[in-house]
mmCIF file of C-alpha atoms in Angstrom:
data_model
loop_
_atom_site.group_PDB
_atom_site.id
_atom_site.type_symbol
_atom_site.label_atom_id
_atom_site.label_comp_id
_atom_site.label_asym_id
_atom_site.label_seq_id
_atom_site.Cartn_x
_atom_site.Cartn_y
_atom_site.Cartn_z
ATOM 1 C CA MET A 1 -54.363 -74.962 28.081
ATOM 2 C CA HIS A 2 -50.864 -75.538 29.427
ATOM 3 C CA LEU A 3 -49.381 -74.479 26.092
ATOM 4 C CA LEU A 4 -51.356 -71.231 26.210
ATOM 5 C CA ASP A 5 -50.225 -70.660 29.795
ATOM 6 C CA LEU A 6 -46.611 -71.245 28.762
ATOM 7 C CA ALA A 7 -46.871 -68.817 25.818
ATOM 8 C CA HIS A 8 -48.386 -66.122 28.039
ATOM 9 C CA TRP A 9 -45.773 -66.716 30.740
ATOM 10 C CA LEU A 10 -42.908 -66.384 28.226
ATOM 11 C CA ALA A 11 -44.235 -63.512 26.074
ATOM 12 C CA GLY A 12 -46.829 -61.813 28.263
ATOM 13 C CA PRO A 13 -50.551 -61.716 27.540
ATOM 14 C CA LEU A 14 -51.095 -62.206 23.823
ATOM 15 C CA PRO A 15 -54.453 -61.698 22.099
ATOM 16 C CA LEU A 16 -55.795 -64.379 19.760
ATOM 17 C CA HIS A 17 -55.071 -63.275 16.197
ATOM 18 C CA SER A 18 -56.451 -66.320 14.367
ATOM 19 C CA ALA A 19 -57.247 -69.982 14.862
ATOM 20 C CA LEU A 20 -58.046 -73.072 12.821
ATOM 21 C CA LEU A 21 -59.822 -75.977 14.504
ATOM 22 C CA ARG A 22 -60.337 -79.192 12.555
ATOM 23 C CA THR A 23 -61.437 -82.783 12.973
ATOM 24 C CA HIS A 24 -59.170 -84.665 10.559
ATOM 25 C CA PHE A 25 -58.749 -88.130 11.978
ATOM 26 C CA TRP A 26 -60.874 -89.155 14.945
ATOM 27 C CA ASP A 27 -64.642 -89.390 14.578
ATOM 28 C CA THR A 28 -65.430 -87.239 17.631
ATOM 29 C CA PRO A 29 -67.656 -84.220 18.310
ATOM 30 C CA VAL A 30 -64.566 -82.148 19.200
ATOM 31 C CA GLU A 31 -61.599 -81.088 17.099
ATOM 32 C CA ASP A 32 -58.486 -83.239 16.996
ATOM 33 C CA ASN A 33 -56.216 -80.479 15.605
ATOM 34 C CA ALA A 34 -55.812 -76.809 16.469
ATOM 35 C CA ALA A 35 -53.495 -74.139 15.100
ATOM 36 C CA LEU A 36 -53.350 -70.737 16.802
ATOM 37 C CA ILE A 37 -51.577 -67.471 16.117
ATOM 38 C CA LEU A 38 -51.352 -65.168 19.106
ATOM 39 C CA GLY A 39 -50.237 -61.538 19.055
ATOM 40 C CA ASP A 40 -51.226 -58.040 18.038
ATOM 41 C CA GLY A 41 -51.693 -58.059 14.265
ATOM 42 C CA GLY A 42 -51.072 -54.300 14.099
ATOM 43 C CA SER A 43 -47.642 -54.476 15.737
ATOM 44 C CA ARG A 44 -44.529 -55.139 13.659
ATOM 45 C CA THR A 45 -42.247 -55.511 16.685
ATOM 46 C CA GLY A 46 -44.414 -57.016 19.434
ATOM 47 C CA PRO A 47 -44.163 -60.619 20.621
ATOM 48 C CA TRP A 48 -46.224 -63.310 18.945
ATOM 49 C CA ALA A 49 -46.642 -67.072 19.169
ATOM 50 C CA MET A 50 -47.756 -69.841 16.854
ATOM 51 C CA LEU A 51 -49.123 -73.020 18.466
ATOM 52 C CA HIS A 52 -50.123 -76.359 16.968
ATOM 53 C CA VAL A 53 -51.664 -79.150 18.998
ATOM 54 C CA THR A 54 -52.899 -82.458 17.648
ATOM 55 C CA TRP A 55 -54.371 -85.797 18.652
ATOM 56 C CA THR A 56 -53.426 -87.141 15.221
ATOM 57 C CA GLU A 57 -49.738 -87.666 16.056
ATOM 58 C CA TRP A 58 -49.265 -91.155 17.441
ATOM 59 C CA LYS A 59 -46.097 -90.390 19.390
ATOM 60 C CA ASN A 60 -46.106 -88.166 22.459
ATOM 61 C CA LEU A 61 -43.942 -85.267 21.275
ATOM 62 C CA PHE A 62 -43.126 -81.841 22.653
ATOM 63 C CA SER A 63 -41.255 -79.195 20.678
ATOM 64 C CA LEU A 64 -40.729 -75.578 21.698
ATOM 65 C CA GLU A 65 -38.702 -72.975 19.789
ATOM 66 C CA ILE A 66 -38.170 -69.434 21.037
ATOM 67 C CA TYR A 67 -36.520 -66.967 18.674
ATOM 68 C CA CYS A 68 -34.754 -63.906 20.080
ATOM 69 C CA ARG A 69 -32.641 -61.204 18.445
ATOM 70 C CA ALA A 70 -29.317 -62.957 18.948
ATOM 71 C CA ALA A 71 -30.252 -66.529 19.854
ATOM 72 C CA LYS A 72 -32.736 -69.358 19.563
ATOM 73 C CA ILE A 73 -33.841 -71.658 22.367
ATOM 74 C CA ALA A 74 -35.032 -75.104 21.300
ATOM 75 C CA VAL A 75 -36.535 -77.683 23.640
ATOM 76 C CA ASP A 76 -37.507 -81.071 22.209
ATOM 77 C CA GLY A 77 -38.711 -84.033 24.140
ATOM 78 C CA SER A 78 -41.322 -86.679 24.543
ATOM 79 C CA VAL A 79 -43.688 -87.656 27.274
ATOM 80 C CA ALA A 80 -42.898 -91.096 28.612
ATOM 81 C CA ARG A 81 -45.952 -93.164 29.425
ATOM 82 C CA THR A 82 -45.732 -96.310 31.456
ATOM 83 C CA GLY A 83 -48.255 -98.995 32.083
ATOM 84 C CA PRO A 84 -49.127 -100.780 35.325
ATOM 85 C CA SER A 85 -45.812 -102.678 35.264
ATOM 86 C CA GLY A 86 -43.845 -99.419 35.401
#
């Protein structure tokens, strides 16, 4: 949900164009992978976003790329997790 919120905050409200939801790894009743394309399919110039989220990746990873006319913004990072000892 936070990824959807971020996409809408950056590009404005985007309709769902298509989605693939799959259970590839974990034996659960919910999907462990999702790929979404957001944006107006009839517009050649409007904003759009492509999102992929997964529980299959073992490392906590975050990658965001925003393409503009004259520049690209790339944010890469990981989520640090600590146990009870800090």
